[in-house]
Short mmCIF file of C-alpha atoms in Angstrom, two decimals:
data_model
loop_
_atom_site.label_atom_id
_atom_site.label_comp_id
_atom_site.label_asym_id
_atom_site.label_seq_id
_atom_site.Cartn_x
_atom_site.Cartn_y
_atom_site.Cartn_z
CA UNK I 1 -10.46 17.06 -56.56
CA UNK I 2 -12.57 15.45 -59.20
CA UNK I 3 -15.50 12.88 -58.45
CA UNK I 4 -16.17 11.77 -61.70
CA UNK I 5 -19.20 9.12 -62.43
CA UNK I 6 -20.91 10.31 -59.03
CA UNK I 7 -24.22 8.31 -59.78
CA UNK I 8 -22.07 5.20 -59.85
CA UNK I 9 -20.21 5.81 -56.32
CA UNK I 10 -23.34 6.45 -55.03
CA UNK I 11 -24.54 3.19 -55.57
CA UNK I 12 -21.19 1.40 -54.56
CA UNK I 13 -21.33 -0.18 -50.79
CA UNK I 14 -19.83 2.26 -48.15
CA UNK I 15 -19.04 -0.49 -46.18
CA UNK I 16 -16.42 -1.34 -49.33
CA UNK I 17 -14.56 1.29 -48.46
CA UNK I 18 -11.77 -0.19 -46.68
CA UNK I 19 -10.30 2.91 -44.64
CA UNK I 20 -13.68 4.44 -43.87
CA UNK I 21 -14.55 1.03 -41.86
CA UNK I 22 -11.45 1.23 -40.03
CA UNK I 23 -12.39 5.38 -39.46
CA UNK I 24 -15.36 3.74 -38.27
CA UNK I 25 -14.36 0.98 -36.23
CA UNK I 26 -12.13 2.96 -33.63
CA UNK I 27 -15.15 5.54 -33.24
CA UNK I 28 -17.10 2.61 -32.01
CA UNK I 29 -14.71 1.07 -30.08
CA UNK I 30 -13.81 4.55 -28.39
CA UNK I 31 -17.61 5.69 -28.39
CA UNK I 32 -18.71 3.21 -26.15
CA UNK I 33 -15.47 4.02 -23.54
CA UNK I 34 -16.41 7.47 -23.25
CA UNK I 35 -20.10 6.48 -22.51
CA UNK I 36 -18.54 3.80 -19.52
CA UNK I 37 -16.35 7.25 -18.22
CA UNK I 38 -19.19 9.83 -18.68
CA UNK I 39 -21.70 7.87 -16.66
CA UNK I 40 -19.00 6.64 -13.96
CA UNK I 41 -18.03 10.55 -13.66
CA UNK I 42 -21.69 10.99 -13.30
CA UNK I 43 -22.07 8.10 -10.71
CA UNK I 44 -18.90 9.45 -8.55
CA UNK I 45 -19.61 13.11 -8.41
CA UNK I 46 -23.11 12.97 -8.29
CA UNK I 47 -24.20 9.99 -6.56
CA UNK I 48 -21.75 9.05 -4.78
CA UNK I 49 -19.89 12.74 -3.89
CA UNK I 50 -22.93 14.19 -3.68
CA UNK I 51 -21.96 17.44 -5.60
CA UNK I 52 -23.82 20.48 -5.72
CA UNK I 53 -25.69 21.81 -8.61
CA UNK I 54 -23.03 24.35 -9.27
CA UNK I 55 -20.10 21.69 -8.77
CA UNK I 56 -21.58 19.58 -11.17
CA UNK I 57 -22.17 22.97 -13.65
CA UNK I 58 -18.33 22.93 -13.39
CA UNK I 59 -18.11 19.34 -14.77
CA UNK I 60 -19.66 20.65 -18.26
CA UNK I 61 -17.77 24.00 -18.09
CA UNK I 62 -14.13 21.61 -17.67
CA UNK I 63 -15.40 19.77 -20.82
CA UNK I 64 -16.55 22.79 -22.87
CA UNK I 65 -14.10 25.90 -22.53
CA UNK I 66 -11.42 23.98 -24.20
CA UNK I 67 -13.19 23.37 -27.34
CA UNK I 68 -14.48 26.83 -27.06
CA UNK I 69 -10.88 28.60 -26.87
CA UNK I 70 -8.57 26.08 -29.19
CA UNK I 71 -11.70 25.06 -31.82
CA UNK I 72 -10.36 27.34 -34.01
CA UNK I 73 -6.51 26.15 -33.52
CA UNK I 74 -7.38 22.72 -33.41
CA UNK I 75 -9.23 23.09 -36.97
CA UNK I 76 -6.45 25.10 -38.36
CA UNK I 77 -4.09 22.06 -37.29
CA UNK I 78 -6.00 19.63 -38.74
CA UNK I 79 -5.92 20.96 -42.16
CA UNK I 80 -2.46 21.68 -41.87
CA UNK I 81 -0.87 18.42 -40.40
CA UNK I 82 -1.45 14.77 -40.72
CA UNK I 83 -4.71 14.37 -39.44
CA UNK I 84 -4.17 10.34 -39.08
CA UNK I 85 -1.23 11.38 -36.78
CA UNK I 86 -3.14 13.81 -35.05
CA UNK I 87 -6.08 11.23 -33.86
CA UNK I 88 -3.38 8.72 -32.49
CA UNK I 89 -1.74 11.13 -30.36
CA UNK I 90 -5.05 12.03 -28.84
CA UNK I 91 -6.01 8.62 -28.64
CA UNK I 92 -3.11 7.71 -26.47
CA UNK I 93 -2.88 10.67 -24.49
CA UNK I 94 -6.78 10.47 -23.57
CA UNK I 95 -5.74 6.86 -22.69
CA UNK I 96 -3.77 8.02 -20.11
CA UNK I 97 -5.58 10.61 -18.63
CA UNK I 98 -8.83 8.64 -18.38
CA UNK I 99 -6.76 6.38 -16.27
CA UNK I 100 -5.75 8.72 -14.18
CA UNK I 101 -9.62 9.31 -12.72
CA UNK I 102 -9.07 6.57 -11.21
CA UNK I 103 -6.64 7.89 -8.65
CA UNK I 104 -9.14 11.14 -8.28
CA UNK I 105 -9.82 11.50 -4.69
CA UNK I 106 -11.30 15.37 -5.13
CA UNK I 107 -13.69 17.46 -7.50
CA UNK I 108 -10.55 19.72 -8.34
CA UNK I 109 -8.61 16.59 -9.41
CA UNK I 110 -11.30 15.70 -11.47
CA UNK I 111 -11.95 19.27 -12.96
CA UNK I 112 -8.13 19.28 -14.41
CA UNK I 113 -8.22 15.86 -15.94
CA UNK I 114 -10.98 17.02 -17.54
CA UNK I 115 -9.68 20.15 -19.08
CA UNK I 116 -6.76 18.00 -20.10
CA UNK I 117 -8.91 15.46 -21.82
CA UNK I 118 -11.00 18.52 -23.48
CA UNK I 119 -7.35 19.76 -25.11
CA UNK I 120 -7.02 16.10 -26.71
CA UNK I 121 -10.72 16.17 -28.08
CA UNK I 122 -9.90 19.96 -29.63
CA UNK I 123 -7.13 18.18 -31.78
CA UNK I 124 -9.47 15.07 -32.65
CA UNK I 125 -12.96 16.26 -33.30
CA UNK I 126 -12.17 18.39 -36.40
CA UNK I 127 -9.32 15.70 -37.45
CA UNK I 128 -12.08 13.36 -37.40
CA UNK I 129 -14.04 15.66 -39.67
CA UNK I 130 -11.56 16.23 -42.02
CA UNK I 131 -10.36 12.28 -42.30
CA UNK I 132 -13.79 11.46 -43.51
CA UNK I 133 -13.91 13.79 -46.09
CA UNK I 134 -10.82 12.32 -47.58
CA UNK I 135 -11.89 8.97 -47.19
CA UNK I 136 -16.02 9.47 -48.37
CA UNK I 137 -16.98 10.70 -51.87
CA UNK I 138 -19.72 13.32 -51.94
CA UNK I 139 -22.11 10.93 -53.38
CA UNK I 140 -21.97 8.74 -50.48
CA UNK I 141 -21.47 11.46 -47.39
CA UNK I 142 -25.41 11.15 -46.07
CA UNK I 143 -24.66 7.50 -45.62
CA UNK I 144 -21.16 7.72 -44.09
CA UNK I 145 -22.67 11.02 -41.28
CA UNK I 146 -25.38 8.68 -41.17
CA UNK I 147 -23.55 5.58 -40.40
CA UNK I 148 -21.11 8.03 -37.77
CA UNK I 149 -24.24 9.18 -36.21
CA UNK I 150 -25.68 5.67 -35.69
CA UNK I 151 -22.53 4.65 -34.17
CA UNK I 152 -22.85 7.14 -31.56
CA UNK I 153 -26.16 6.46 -30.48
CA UNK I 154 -25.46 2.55 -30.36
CA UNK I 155 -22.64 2.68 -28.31
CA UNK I 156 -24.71 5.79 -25.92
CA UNK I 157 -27.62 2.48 -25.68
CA UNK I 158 -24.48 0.03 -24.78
CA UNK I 159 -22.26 2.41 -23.40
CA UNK I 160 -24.67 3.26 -20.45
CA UNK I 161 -26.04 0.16 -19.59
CA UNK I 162 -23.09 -2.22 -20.18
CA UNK I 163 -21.39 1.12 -17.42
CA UNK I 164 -24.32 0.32 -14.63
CA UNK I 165 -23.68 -3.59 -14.60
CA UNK I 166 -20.01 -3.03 -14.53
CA UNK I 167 -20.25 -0.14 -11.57
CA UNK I 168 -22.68 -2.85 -9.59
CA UNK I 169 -20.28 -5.38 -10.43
CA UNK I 170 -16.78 -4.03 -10.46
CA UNK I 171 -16.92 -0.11 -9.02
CA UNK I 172 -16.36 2.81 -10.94
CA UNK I 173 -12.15 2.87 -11.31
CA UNK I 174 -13.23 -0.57 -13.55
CA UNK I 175 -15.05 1.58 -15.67
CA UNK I 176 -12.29 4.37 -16.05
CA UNK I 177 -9.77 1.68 -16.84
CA UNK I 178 -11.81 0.17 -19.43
CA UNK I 179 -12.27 3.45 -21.07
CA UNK I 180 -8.72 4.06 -21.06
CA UNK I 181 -8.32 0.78 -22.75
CA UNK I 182 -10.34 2.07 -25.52
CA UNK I 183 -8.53 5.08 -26.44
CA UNK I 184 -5.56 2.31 -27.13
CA UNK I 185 -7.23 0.21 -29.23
CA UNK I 186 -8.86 2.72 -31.44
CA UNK I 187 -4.99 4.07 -31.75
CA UNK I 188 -4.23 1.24 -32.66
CA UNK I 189 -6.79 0.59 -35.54
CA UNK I 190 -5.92 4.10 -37.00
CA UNK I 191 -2.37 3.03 -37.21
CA UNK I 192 -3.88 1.19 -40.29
CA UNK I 193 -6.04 4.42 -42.01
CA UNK I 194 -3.78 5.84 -44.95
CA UNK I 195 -2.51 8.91 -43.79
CA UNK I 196 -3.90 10.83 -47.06
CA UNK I 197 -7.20 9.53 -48.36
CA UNK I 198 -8.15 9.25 -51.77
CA UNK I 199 -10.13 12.49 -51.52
CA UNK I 200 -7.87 14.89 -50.31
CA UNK I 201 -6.88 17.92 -52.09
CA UNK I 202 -3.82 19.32 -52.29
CA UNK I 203 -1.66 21.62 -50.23
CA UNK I 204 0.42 24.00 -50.41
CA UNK I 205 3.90 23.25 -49.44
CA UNK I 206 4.76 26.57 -47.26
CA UNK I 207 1.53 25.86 -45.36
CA UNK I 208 2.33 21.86 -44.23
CA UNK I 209 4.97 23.03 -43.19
CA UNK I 210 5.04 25.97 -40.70
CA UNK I 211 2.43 27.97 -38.31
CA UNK I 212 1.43 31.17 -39.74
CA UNK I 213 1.94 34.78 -37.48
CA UNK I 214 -0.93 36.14 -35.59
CA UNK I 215 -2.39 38.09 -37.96
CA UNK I 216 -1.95 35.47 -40.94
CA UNK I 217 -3.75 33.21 -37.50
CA UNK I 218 -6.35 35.27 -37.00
CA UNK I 219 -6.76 35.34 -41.10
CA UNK I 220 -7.26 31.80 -40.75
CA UNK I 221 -9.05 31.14 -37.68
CA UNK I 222 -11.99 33.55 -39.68
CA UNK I 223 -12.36 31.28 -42.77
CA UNK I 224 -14.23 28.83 -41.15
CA UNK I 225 -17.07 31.46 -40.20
CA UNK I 226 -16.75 33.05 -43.81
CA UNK I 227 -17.63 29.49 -45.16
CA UNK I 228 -20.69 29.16 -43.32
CA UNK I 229 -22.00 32.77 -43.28
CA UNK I 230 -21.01 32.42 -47.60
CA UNK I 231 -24.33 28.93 -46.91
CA UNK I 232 -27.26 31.02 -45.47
CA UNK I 233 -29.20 27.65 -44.70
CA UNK I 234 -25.90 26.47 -43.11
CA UNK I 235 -25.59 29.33 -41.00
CA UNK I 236 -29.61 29.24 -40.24
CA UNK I 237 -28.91 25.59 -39.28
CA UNK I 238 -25.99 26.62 -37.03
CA UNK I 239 -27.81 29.52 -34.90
CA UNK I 240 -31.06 27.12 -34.81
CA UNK I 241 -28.23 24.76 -33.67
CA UNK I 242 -26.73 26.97 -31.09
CA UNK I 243 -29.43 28.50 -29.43
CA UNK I 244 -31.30 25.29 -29.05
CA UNK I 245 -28.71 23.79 -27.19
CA UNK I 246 -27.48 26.48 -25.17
CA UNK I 247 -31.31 26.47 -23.93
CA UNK I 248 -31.24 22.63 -23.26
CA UNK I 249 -28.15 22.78 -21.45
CA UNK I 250 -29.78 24.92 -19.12
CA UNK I 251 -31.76 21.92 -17.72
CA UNK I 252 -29.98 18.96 -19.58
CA UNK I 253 -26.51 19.58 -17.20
CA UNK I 254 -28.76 19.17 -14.08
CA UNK I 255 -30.29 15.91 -14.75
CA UNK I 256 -28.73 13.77 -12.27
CA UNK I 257 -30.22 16.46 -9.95
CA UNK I 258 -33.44 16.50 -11.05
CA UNK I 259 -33.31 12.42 -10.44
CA UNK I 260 -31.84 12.98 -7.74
CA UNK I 261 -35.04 14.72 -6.37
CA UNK I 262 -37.50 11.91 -7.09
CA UNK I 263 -38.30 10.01 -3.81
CA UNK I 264 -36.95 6.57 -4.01
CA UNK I 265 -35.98 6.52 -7.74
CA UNK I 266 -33.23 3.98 -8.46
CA UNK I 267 -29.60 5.07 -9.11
CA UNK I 268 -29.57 2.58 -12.29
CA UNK I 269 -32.42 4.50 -13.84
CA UNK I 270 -30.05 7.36 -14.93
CA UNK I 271 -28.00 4.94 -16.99
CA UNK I 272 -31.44 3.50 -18.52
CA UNK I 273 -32.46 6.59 -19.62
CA UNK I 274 -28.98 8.06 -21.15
CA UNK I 275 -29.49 4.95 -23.56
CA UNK I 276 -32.91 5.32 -24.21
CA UNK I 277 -32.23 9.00 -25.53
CA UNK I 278 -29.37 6.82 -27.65
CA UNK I 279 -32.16 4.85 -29.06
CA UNK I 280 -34.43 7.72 -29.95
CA UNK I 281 -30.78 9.76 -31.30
CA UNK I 282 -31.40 6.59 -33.45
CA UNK I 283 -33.89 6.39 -35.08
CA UNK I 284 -33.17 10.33 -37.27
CA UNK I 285 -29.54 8.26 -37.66
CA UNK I 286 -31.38 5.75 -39.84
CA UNK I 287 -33.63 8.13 -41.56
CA UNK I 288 -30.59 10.30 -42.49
CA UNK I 289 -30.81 10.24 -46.24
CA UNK I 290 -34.80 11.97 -46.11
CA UNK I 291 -33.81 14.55 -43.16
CA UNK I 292 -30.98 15.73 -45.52
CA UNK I 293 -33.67 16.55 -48.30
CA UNK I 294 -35.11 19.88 -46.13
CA UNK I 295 -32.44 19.51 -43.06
CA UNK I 296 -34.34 22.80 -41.25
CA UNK I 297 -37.49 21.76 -41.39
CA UNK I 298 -36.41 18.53 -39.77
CA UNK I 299 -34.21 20.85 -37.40
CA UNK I 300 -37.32 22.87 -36.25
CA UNK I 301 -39.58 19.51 -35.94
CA UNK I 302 -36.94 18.25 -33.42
CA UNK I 303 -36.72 21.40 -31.61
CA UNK I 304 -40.63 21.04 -31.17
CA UNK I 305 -40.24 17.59 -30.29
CA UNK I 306 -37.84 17.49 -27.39
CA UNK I 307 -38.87 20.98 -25.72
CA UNK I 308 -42.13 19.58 -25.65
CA UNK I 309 -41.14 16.27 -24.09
CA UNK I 310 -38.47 17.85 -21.37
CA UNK I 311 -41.12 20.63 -20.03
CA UNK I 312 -44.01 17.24 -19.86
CA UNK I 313 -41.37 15.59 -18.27
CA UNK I 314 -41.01 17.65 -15.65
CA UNK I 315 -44.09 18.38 -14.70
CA UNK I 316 -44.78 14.44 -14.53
CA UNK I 317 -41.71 14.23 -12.19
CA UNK I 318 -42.92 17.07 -9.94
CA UNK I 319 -46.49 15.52 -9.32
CA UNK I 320 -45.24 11.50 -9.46
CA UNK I 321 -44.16 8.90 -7.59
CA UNK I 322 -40.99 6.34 -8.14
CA UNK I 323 -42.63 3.18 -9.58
CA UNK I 324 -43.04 1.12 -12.73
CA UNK I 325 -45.04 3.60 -14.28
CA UNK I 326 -42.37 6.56 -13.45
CA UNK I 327 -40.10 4.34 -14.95
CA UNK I 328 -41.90 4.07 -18.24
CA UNK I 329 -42.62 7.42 -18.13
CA UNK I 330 -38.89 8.75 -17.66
CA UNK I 331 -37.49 5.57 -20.51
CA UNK I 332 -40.16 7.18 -22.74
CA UNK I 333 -39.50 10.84 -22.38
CA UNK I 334 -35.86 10.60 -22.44
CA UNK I 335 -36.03 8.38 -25.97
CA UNK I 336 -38.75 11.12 -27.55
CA UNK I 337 -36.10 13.67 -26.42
CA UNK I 338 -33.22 12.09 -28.10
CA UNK I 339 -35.24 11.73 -31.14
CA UNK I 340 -35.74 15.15 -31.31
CA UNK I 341 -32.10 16.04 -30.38
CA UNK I 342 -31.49 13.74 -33.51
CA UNK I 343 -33.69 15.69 -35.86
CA UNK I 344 -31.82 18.90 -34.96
CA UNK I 345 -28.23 17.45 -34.68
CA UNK I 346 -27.85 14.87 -37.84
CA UNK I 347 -29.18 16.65 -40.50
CA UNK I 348 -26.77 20.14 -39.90
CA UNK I 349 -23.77 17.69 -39.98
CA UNK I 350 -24.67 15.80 -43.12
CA UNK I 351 -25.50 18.93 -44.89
CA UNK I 352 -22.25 21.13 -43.46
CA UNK I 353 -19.82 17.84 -44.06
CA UNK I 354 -21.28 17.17 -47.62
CA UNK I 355 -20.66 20.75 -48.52
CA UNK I 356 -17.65 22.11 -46.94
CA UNK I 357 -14.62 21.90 -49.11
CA UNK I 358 -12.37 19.25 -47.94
CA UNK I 359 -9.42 21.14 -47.59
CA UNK I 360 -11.14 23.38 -45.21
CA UNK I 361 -13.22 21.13 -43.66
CA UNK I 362 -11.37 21.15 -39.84
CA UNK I 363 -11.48 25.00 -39.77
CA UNK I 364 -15.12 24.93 -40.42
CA UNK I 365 -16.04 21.65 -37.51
CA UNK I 366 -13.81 23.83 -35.39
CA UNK I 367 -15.28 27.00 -35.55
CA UNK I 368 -18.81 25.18 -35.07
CA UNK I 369 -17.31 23.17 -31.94
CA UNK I 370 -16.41 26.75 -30.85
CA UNK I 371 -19.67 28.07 -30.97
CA UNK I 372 -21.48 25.31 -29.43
CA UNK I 373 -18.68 24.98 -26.64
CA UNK I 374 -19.76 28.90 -25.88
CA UNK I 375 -23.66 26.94 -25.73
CA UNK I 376 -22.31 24.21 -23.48
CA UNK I 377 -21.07 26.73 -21.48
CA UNK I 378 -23.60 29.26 -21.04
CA UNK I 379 -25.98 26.48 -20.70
CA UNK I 380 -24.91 25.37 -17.62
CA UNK I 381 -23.91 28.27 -15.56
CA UNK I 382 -27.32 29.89 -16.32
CA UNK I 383 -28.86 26.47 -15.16
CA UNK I 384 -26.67 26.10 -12.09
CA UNK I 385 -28.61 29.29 -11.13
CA UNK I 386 -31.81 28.61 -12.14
CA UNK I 387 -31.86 25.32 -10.26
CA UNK I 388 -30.11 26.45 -7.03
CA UNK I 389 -33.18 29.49 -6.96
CA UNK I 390 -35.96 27.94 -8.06
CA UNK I 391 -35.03 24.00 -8.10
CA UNK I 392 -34.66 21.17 -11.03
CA UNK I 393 -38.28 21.14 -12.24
CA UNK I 394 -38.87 24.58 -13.24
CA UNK I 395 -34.84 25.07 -15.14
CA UNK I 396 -36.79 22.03 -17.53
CA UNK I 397 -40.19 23.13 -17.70
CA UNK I 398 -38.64 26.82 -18.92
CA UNK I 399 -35.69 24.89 -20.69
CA UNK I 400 -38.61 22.70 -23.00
CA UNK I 401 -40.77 25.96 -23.53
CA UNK I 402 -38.17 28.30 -25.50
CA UNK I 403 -36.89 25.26 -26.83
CA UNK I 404 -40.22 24.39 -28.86
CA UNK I 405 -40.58 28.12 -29.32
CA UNK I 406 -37.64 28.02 -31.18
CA UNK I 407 -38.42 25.59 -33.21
CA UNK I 408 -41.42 27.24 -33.93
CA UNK I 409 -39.59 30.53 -35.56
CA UNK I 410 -37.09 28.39 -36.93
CA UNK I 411 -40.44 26.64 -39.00
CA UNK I 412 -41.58 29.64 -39.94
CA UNK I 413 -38.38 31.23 -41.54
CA UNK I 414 -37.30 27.49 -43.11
CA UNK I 415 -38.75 29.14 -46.41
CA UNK I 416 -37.12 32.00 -46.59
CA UNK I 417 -34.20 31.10 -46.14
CA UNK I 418 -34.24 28.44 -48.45
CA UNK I 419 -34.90 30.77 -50.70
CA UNK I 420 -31.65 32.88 -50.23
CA UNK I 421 -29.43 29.69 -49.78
CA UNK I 422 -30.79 28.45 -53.65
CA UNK I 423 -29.52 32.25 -54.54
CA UNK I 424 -26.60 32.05 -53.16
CA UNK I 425 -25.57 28.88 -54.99
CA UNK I 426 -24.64 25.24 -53.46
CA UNK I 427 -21.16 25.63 -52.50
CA UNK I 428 -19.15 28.62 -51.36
CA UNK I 429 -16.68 30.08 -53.31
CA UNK I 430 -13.42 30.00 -51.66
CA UNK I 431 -10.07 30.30 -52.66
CA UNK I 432 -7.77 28.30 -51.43
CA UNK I 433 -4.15 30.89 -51.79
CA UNK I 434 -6.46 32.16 -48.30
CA UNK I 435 -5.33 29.41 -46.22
CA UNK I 436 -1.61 30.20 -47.36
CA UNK I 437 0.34 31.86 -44.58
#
């Protein structure tokens, strides 16, 4: 693939480019769904069900041990098939699944929609990946992750609070149909993406067109990982990136339970404060192009920032009282968190997407989705624990701690390796016969 005058696609508009709007517009359209069905699940099974810490632990492990046992297979598949077609049959079969919460009338009904829905996402997220990298020159991929990344933190400020009026207003199946609705329509705005985009390499013909054995799989499923391990500040970025959040989901997958342990706090307060953390996810969004300069230094500052903020947090909802001023407090805390979430999230992406090689770009988003899944996973069963021993306040307090302390070590190797990652050159060397069954 040759980019040739990059200075002058830099300056071009991204918002020019015709198929990377339409990319664009059904990730907003389906963004803001999944934040109506991810605070209605929230609202049924913990609010209104009443769940246990551990029951609700299970909610994140449904979502996460798909992506962590087909990330690899769903990569592979999207750099083998059409990825256009790919998204569209995820699309509509999320549609339908989503729709079928509404008819959920138990927590094991809702545990095996939810593995379903995690298979669909397996097959999309690293599709996703891969479609933008045909569709965005190199000179332009800070803006397009950047403009992705704002997306998602618009529609988590909508998504949540558009979901509370329309639970007060309608119930929670409304929200779960309107969701499903979603999926449709941004199915049927990919219907008009070109199925190969202008910067998309070519294949070989053997490997469109078949699976390869097991070993030739396992082959496969590895070159991902090789990629990364070839970028020593992308894999410093991705352990930094790991560990962080397997520590956060400690006390992040017991939030409704630490709200729900605040005398008299309001039930719509959860919803404020998912978007405020969208609002602070913001603000590192907008700032992409100067976080993608020295992305681990920005990584470790947001470490720092939200461990800080989630073991303060906790220790002002142990000693407070519901109010105006808890209120503020909460809003506040949850936006400084998502700020910091943003400062370790958005500038790994820009730098893996802008330097992974296209053809091998859903192998490498899978094998991360993979490891993080393992995180999201992890997370949560060691913080259904900590919680059900010790309670909500401490599982944040000790969640925030290692969290900054991470950061912290993460700061003080940035240099180093730095250093190694200018040695090692500014692309890996891959060939691409590897992929070849």
């Amino acid at each position: 693939m040759n980019e040739p005058n990059n200075a002058a696609l830099a300056d071009e508009k991204l918002t020019a480019n015709r198929p990377f709007m339409l990319l664009i517009a059904a990730q907003l359209i389906s963004n803001i769904g999944d934040w109506l069905h991810f605070l209605a699940l929230l609202t049924m099974v913990g609010l209104k069900w009443q769940a246990s810490p551990w029951e609700i632990t299970a909610i994140s492990l449904c979502m996460a041990v798909p992506m962590l046992l087909g990330g690899a297979l769903g990569g592979y598949l999207s750099d083998t098939f059409d990825r256009k077609s790919i998204m569209i049959c995820s699309d509509v079969a999320r549609a339908g699944i989503v729709a079928c919460l509404v008819f959920a009338g138990s927590l094991w009904q809702v545990y095996l929609l939810l593995i379903a829905k995690g298979m669909m996402d397996v097959l999309f997220s690293p599709a996703k990946s891969g479609k933008l990298k045909e569709l965005v020159p190199s000179a332009q991929m800070d803006r397009a992750v950047a403009l992705s990344s704002s997306i998602e933190q618009i529609t988590k400020i909508i998504g949540p609070a558009f979901g509370g009026l329309l639970v007060a207003a309608f119930g929670i199946s409304a929200c779960y149909l309107l969701d499903s609705a979603t999926y449709m329509l941004s199915a049927a705005i990919l219907l008009a993406v070109p199925r190969a985009g202008k910067y998309k390499t070519a294949r070989g013909a053997e490997a469109a067109t078949k699976l390869p054995g097991r070993a030739s799989f396992l082959r496969e499923a590895g070159t991902g990982l090789r990629l990364i391990t070839g970028m020593p500040a992308a894999l410093g970025g991705l352990v930094m990136l790991v560990t962080v959040l397997l520590v956060l989901q400690m006390a992040d997958s017991q939030t409704i339970t630490l709200f729900r342990d605040i005398p008299g706090i309001s039930g719509d307060m959860l919803g404020w404060c998912l978007a405020a953390s969208g609002l602070g996810t913001l603000l590192p969004a907008l700032a992409a192009s100067r976080t993608g300069r020295r992305p681990l230094i920005f990584m470790s500052a947001g470490a720092i920032l939200m461990g800080s903020v989630f073991a303060a947090a906790a220790l002002v909802t142990a000693y407070g009282e519901a109010g105006l001023w808890m209120n503020i407090i909460l809003f506040g805390s949850f936006a400084a968190a998502g700020a910091g979430a943003g400062l370790v999230f958005i500038p790994f992406y820009a730098m893996l997407q802008r330097r992974t090689p296209e053809a091998y770009t859903g192998r490498v988003f899978g094998t991360v989705n993979s490891l993080t899944s393992a995180a999201a996973i992890l997370g949560p069963v060691a913080g259904g624990a900590l919680v059900t021993a010790s309670g909500a306040v401490p599982a944040f307090i000790l969640s925030g701690v290692l969290s900054a302390l991470l950061g912290l070590a993460m700061l003080l190797l940035s240099g180093r390796i730095e250093a190694r990652d200018r040695t090692a050159g500014t692309e890996p060397q891959v060939m691409f016969e590897v992929s070849q069954p």
